[in-house]
């Protein structure tokens, strides 16, 4: 159980970081929000890929699911930035 949570945090940080790298400009969000949006992006991206029938038959890293997770996380970051735009951070 603890290993699953730690793995989700690590994967979320990687996916969220990659999503921030592919987005143009500066994103003023915290590392915690990057991880949360990365975890959500990874989960939603993996679910979407599975809905299209993709199976990682060769084993190893499912690169299509990773790519989908980065794209979904980038979309979530853009939505988050638009929702929080104009709010002052104290």
Coordinates of N, CA, C and O in Angstrom, one line a residue:
X1 N 0.8 -1.2 0.0 CA 0.0 0.0 0.0 C 0.9 1.3 0.0 O 0.6 2.2 -0.8
X2 N 1.8 1.3 0.9 CA 2.7 2.5 1.0 C 3.6 2.6 -0.3 O 3.8 3.7 -0.8
X3 N 4.0 1.4 -0.8 CA 4.8 1.4 -2.1 C 4.0 2.0 -3.2 O 4.5 2.7 -4.1
X4 N 2.7 1.7 -3.3 CA 1.8 2.2 -4.3 C 1.7 3.7 -4.3 O 1.7 4.4 -5.3
X5 N 1.5 4.2 -3.1 CA 1.4 5.7 -2.9 C 2.7 6.3 -3.3 O 2.7 7.4 -4.0
X6 N 3.8 5.8 -2.9 CA 5.1 6.4 -3.2 C 5.4 6.3 -4.7 O 5.8 7.3 -5.3
X7 N 5.0 5.2 -5.3 CA 5.1 5.1 -6.8 C 4.2 6.1 -7.5 O 4.7 6.7 -8.5
X8 N 3.0 6.3 -7.0 CA 2.1 7.3 -7.7 C 2.7 8.7 -7.5 O 2.6 9.5 -8.5
X9 N 3.3 9.0 -6.4 CA 3.9 10.3 -6.2 C 5.1 10.5 -7.2 O 5.2 11.6 -7.8
X10 N 5.9 9.5 -7.3 CA 7.1 9.6 -8.2 C 6.6 9.7 -9.7 O 7.1 10.6 -10.4
X11 N 5.7 8.9 -10.1 CA 5.2 8.9 -11.5 C 4.5 10.3 -11.7 O 4.6 10.9 -12.8
X12 N 3.7 10.7 -10.7 CA 3.0 12.0 -10.9 C 4.0 13.2 -11.0 O 3.8 14.1 -11.8
X13 N 5.1 13.1 -10.3 CA 6.1 14.2 -10.4 C 6.8 14.1 -11.8 O 7.0 15.2 -12.4
X14 N 7.0 12.9 -12.3 CA 7.7 12.8 -13.7 C 6.7 13.3 -14.7 O 7.1 14.1 -15.6
X15 N 5.5 12.8 -14.7 CA 4.5 13.1 -15.7 C 4.2 14.6 -15.6 O 4.1 15.3 -16.7
X16 N 4.0 15.2 -14.4 CA 3.7 16.6 -14.3 C 4.8 17.4 -14.7 O 4.7 18.5 -15.4
X17 N 6.1 17.0 -14.4 CA 7.2 17.8 -14.8 C 7.4 17.8 -16.4 O 7.7 18.8 -17.0
X18 N 7.2 16.6 -17.0 CA 7.2 16.6 -18.4 C 6.1 17.4 -19.1 O 6.4 18.1 -20.1
X19 N 4.9 17.4 -18.5 CA 3.8 18.2 -19.0 C 4.2 19.7 -18.9 O 3.9 20.5 -19.8
X20 N 4.8 20.1 -17.8 CA 5.2 21.5 -17.7 C 6.3 21.9 -18.7 O 6.4 23.0 -19.2
X21 N 7.2 20.9 -19.0 CA 8.3 21.2 -20.0 C 7.7 21.4 -21.4 O 8.3 22.2 -22.2
X22 N 6.7 20.6 -21.8 CA 6.2 20.7 -23.1 C 5.2 22.0 -23.3 O 5.0 22.3 -24.4
X23 N 4.8 22.5 -22.2 CA 3.9 23.7 -22.3 C 4.8 25.0 -22.5 O 5.8 25.1 -21.9
X24 N 4.4 25.9 -23.4 CA 5.1 27.1 -23.6 C 4.9 28.1 -22.4 O 3.9 28.1 -21.7
X25 N 5.9 28.9 -22.2 CA 5.8 29.9 -21.1 C 6.1 29.4 -19.7 O 6.5 28.2 -19.5
X26 N 5.9 30.3 -18.8 CA 6.2 30.0 -17.4 C 4.9 29.7 -16.7 O 3.9 30.4 -16.8
X27 N 4.9 28.5 -16.0 CA 3.7 28.2 -15.2 C 4.0 28.4 -13.7 O 4.9 27.8 -13.2
X28 N 3.3 29.3 -13.1 CA 3.5 29.6 -11.7 C 2.6 28.7 -10.8 O 1.6 29.2 -10.3
X29 N 3.0 27.4 -10.7 CA 2.3 26.5 -9.8 C 3.3 25.8 -9.0 O 4.5 25.7 -9.3
X30 N 2.8 25.3 -7.8 CA 3.7 24.6 -6.9 C 4.1 23.2 -7.3 O 3.4 22.7 -8.2
X31 N 5.1 22.7 -6.7 CA 5.5 21.3 -7.0 C 4.4 20.3 -6.6 O 4.2 19.3 -7.2
X32 N 3.7 20.6 -5.5 CA 2.7 19.8 -5.0 C 1.5 19.7 -6.0 O 1.0 18.6 -6.3
X33 N 1.2 20.9 -6.6 CA 0.1 20.9 -7.6 C 0.6 20.2 -8.9 O -0.2 19.5 -9.6
X34 N 1.9 20.3 -9.2 CA 2.4 19.6 -10.4 C 2.3 18.1 -10.2 O 1.9 17.4 -11.1
X35 N 2.6 17.6 -9.0 CA 2.5 16.2 -8.7 C 1.0 15.7 -8.8 O 0.7 14.7 -9.4
X36 N 0.1 16.5 -8.1 CA -1.3 16.1 -8.1 C -1.8 16.1 -9.6 O -2.5 15.1 -10.0
X37 N -1.5 17.1 -10.4 CA -2.0 17.1 -11.7 C -1.3 16.1 -12.6 O -1.9 15.5 -13.5
X38 N -0.1 15.7 -12.3 CA 0.6 14.6 -12.9 C 0.0 13.3 -12.6 O -0.1 12.4 -13.5
X39 N -0.4 13.1 -11.4 CA -1.0 11.8 -11.0 C -2.4 11.7 -11.7 O -2.7 10.7 -12.3
X40 N -3.2 12.8 -11.7 CA -4.5 12.8 -12.4 C -4.3 12.6 -13.9 O -5.0 11.8 -14.5
X41 N -3.3 13.3 -14.5 CA -3.1 13.1 -15.9 C -2.7 11.7 -16.3 O -3.1 11.2 -17.3
X42 N -1.8 11.1 -15.5 CA -1.4 9.8 -15.7 C -2.5 8.8 -15.6 O -2.7 7.9 -16.5
X43 N -3.4 8.9 -14.6 CA -4.5 8.0 -14.4 C -5.5 8.2 -15.5 O -6.0 7.2 -16.1
X44 N -5.9 9.4 -15.9 CA -6.8 9.7 -17.0 C -6.3 9.2 -18.3 O -7.0 8.6 -19.1
X45 N -5.0 9.5 -18.6 CA -4.4 9.1 -19.8 C -4.3 7.6 -20.0 O -4.6 7.1 -21.0
X46 N -4.0 6.9 -18.9 CA -3.9 5.5 -19.0 C -5.3 4.9 -19.2 O -5.5 3.9 -19.9
X47 N -6.3 5.5 -18.5 CA -7.7 5.0 -18.7 C -8.1 5.2 -20.2 O -8.7 4.3 -20.8
X48 N -7.8 6.4 -20.7 CA -8.2 6.7 -22.1 C -7.5 5.7 -23.1 O -8.2 5.2 -24.0
X49 N -6.3 5.5 -22.9 CA -5.5 4.5 -23.8 C -6.2 3.1 -23.7 O -6.3 2.5 -24.7
X50 N -6.5 2.7 -22.5 CA -7.1 1.4 -22.3 C -8.5 1.3 -23.0 O -8.9 0.3 -23.5
X51 N -9.2 2.5 -23.0 CA -10.5 2.5 -23.7 C -10.4 2.3 -25.2 O -11.4 1.8 -25.8
X52 N -9.3 2.7 -25.7 CA -9.1 2.4 -27.2 C -8.5 1.1 -27.4 O -8.1 0.8 -28.6
X53 N -8.4 0.2 -26.4 CA -7.9 -1.1 -26.6 C -6.4 -1.4 -26.6 O -6.0 -2.5 -27.0
X54 N -5.6 -0.4 -26.2 CA -4.2 -0.6 -26.2 C -3.8 -1.5 -25.1 O -4.2 -1.4 -23.9
X55 N -3.0 -2.5 -25.4 CA -2.4 -3.4 -24.4 C -0.9 -3.4 -24.6 O -0.4 -3.5 -25.7
X56 N -0.2 -3.4 -23.5 CA 1.3 -3.4 -23.6 C 1.8 -4.8 -23.7 O 2.2 -5.4 -22.7
X57 N 1.6 -5.5 -24.8 CA 1.9 -6.9 -24.9 C 3.4 -7.2 -24.8 O 3.7 -8.3 -24.4
X58 N 4.2 -6.3 -25.1 CA 5.7 -6.5 -25.1 C 6.3 -6.4 -23.7 O 7.4 -6.7 -23.5
X59 N 5.5 -5.9 -22.8 CA 6.0 -5.6 -21.4 C 6.8 -4.3 -21.4 O 6.9 -3.6 -22.4
X60 N 7.5 -4.1 -20.3 CA 8.3 -2.9 -20.2 C 7.4 -1.6 -20.0 O 6.3 -1.7 -19.5
X61 N 7.9 -0.5 -20.4 CA 7.2 0.8 -20.2 C 6.2 1.0 -21.3 O 6.5 0.8 -22.5
X62 N 5.0 1.3 -20.9 CA 3.9 1.6 -21.9 C 4.1 3.0 -22.4 O 3.5 3.9 -21.8
X63 N 4.8 3.2 -23.4 CA 5.2 4.6 -23.8 C 4.0 5.3 -24.3 O 3.9 6.6 -24.2
X64 N 3.0 4.7 -24.9 CA 1.8 5.3 -25.4 C 1.0 5.9 -24.2 O 0.5 7.0 -24.3
X65 N 0.9 5.1 -23.1 CA 0.2 5.6 -21.9 C 1.0 6.7 -21.3 O 0.3 7.7 -20.8
X66 N 2.3 6.7 -21.3 CA 3.1 7.8 -20.8 C 2.8 9.1 -21.6 O 2.6 10.1 -21.0
X67 N 2.9 8.9 -22.9 CA 2.6 10.1 -23.7 C 1.2 10.7 -23.5 O 1.0 11.9 -23.4
X68 N 0.2 9.8 -23.4 CA -1.2 10.2 -23.2 C -1.3 10.9 -21.8 O -1.9 11.9 -21.7
X69 N -0.5 10.4 -20.8 CA -0.5 11.0 -19.5 C 0.1 12.4 -19.5 O -0.5 13.3 -18.8
X70 N 1.1 12.6 -20.3 CA 1.8 13.9 -20.4 C 0.8 14.9 -21.1 O 0.7 16.0 -20.6
X71 N 0.1 14.5 -22.1 CA -0.8 15.3 -22.8 C -2.0 15.7 -21.9 O -2.3 16.9 -21.8
X72 N -2.5 14.7 -21.2 CA -3.7 15.0 -20.3 C -3.2 15.9 -19.2 O -3.9 16.9 -18.8
X73 N -2.0 15.7 -18.6 CA -1.5 16.5 -17.5 C -1.3 18.0 -18.0 O -1.6 18.9 -17.3
X74 N -0.8 18.1 -19.2 CA -0.6 19.5 -19.8 C -2.0 20.2 -19.9 O -2.1 21.4 -19.6
X75 N -3.0 19.5 -20.4 CA -4.3 20.0 -20.5 C -4.8 20.4 -19.1 O -5.4 21.5 -18.9
X76 N -4.6 19.6 -18.1 CA -5.1 19.9 -16.7 C -4.3 21.1 -16.2 O -4.9 21.9 -15.5
X77 N -3.0 21.2 -16.5 CA -2.3 22.3 -16.0 C -2.8 23.6 -16.6 O -2.9 24.6 -16.0
X78 N -3.1 23.6 -17.9 CA -3.7 24.7 -18.6 C -5.0 25.1 -18.0 O -5.3 26.3 -17.8
X79 N -5.8 24.2 -17.7 CA -7.1 24.4 -17.1 C -6.9 25.1 -15.7 O -7.5 26.0 -15.3
X80 N -6.0 24.5 -14.9 CA -5.7 25.0 -13.6 C -5.2 26.4 -13.6 O -5.6 27.3 -12.8
X81 N -4.3 26.7 -14.6 CA -3.8 28.1 -14.7 C -4.9 29.1 -15.1 O -4.9 30.2 -14.6
X82 N -5.8 28.6 -15.9 CA -6.9 29.5 -16.3 C -7.9 29.8 -15.2 O -8.4 30.8 -15.0
X83 N -8.1 28.7 -14.4 CA -9.0 28.8 -13.2 C -8.4 29.7 -12.2 O -9.1 30.6 -11.6
X84 N -7.1 29.6 -11.9 CA -6.5 30.4 -10.8 C -5.9 31.7 -11.3 O -5.4 32.4 -10.5
X85 N -6.1 32.0 -12.6 CA -5.6 33.3 -13.1 C -6.3 34.5 -12.4 O -7.5 34.5 -12.3
X86 N -5.5 35.4 -12.0 CA -6.0 36.6 -11.3 C -6.1 36.5 -9.8 O -6.3 37.5 -9.2
X87 N -5.9 35.3 -9.3 CA -5.9 35.2 -7.8 C -4.6 35.6 -7.3 O -3.6 35.2 -7.8
X88 N -4.6 36.4 -6.3 CA -3.3 36.8 -5.7 C -2.8 35.7 -4.7 O -3.6 35.0 -4.0
X89 N -1.5 35.4 -4.7 CA -1.0 34.4 -3.8 C -0.2 35.2 -2.7 O 0.7 35.9 -3.0
X90 N -0.6 34.9 -1.5 CA 0.0 35.6 -0.4 C 0.8 34.6 0.4 O 0.5 33.5 0.6

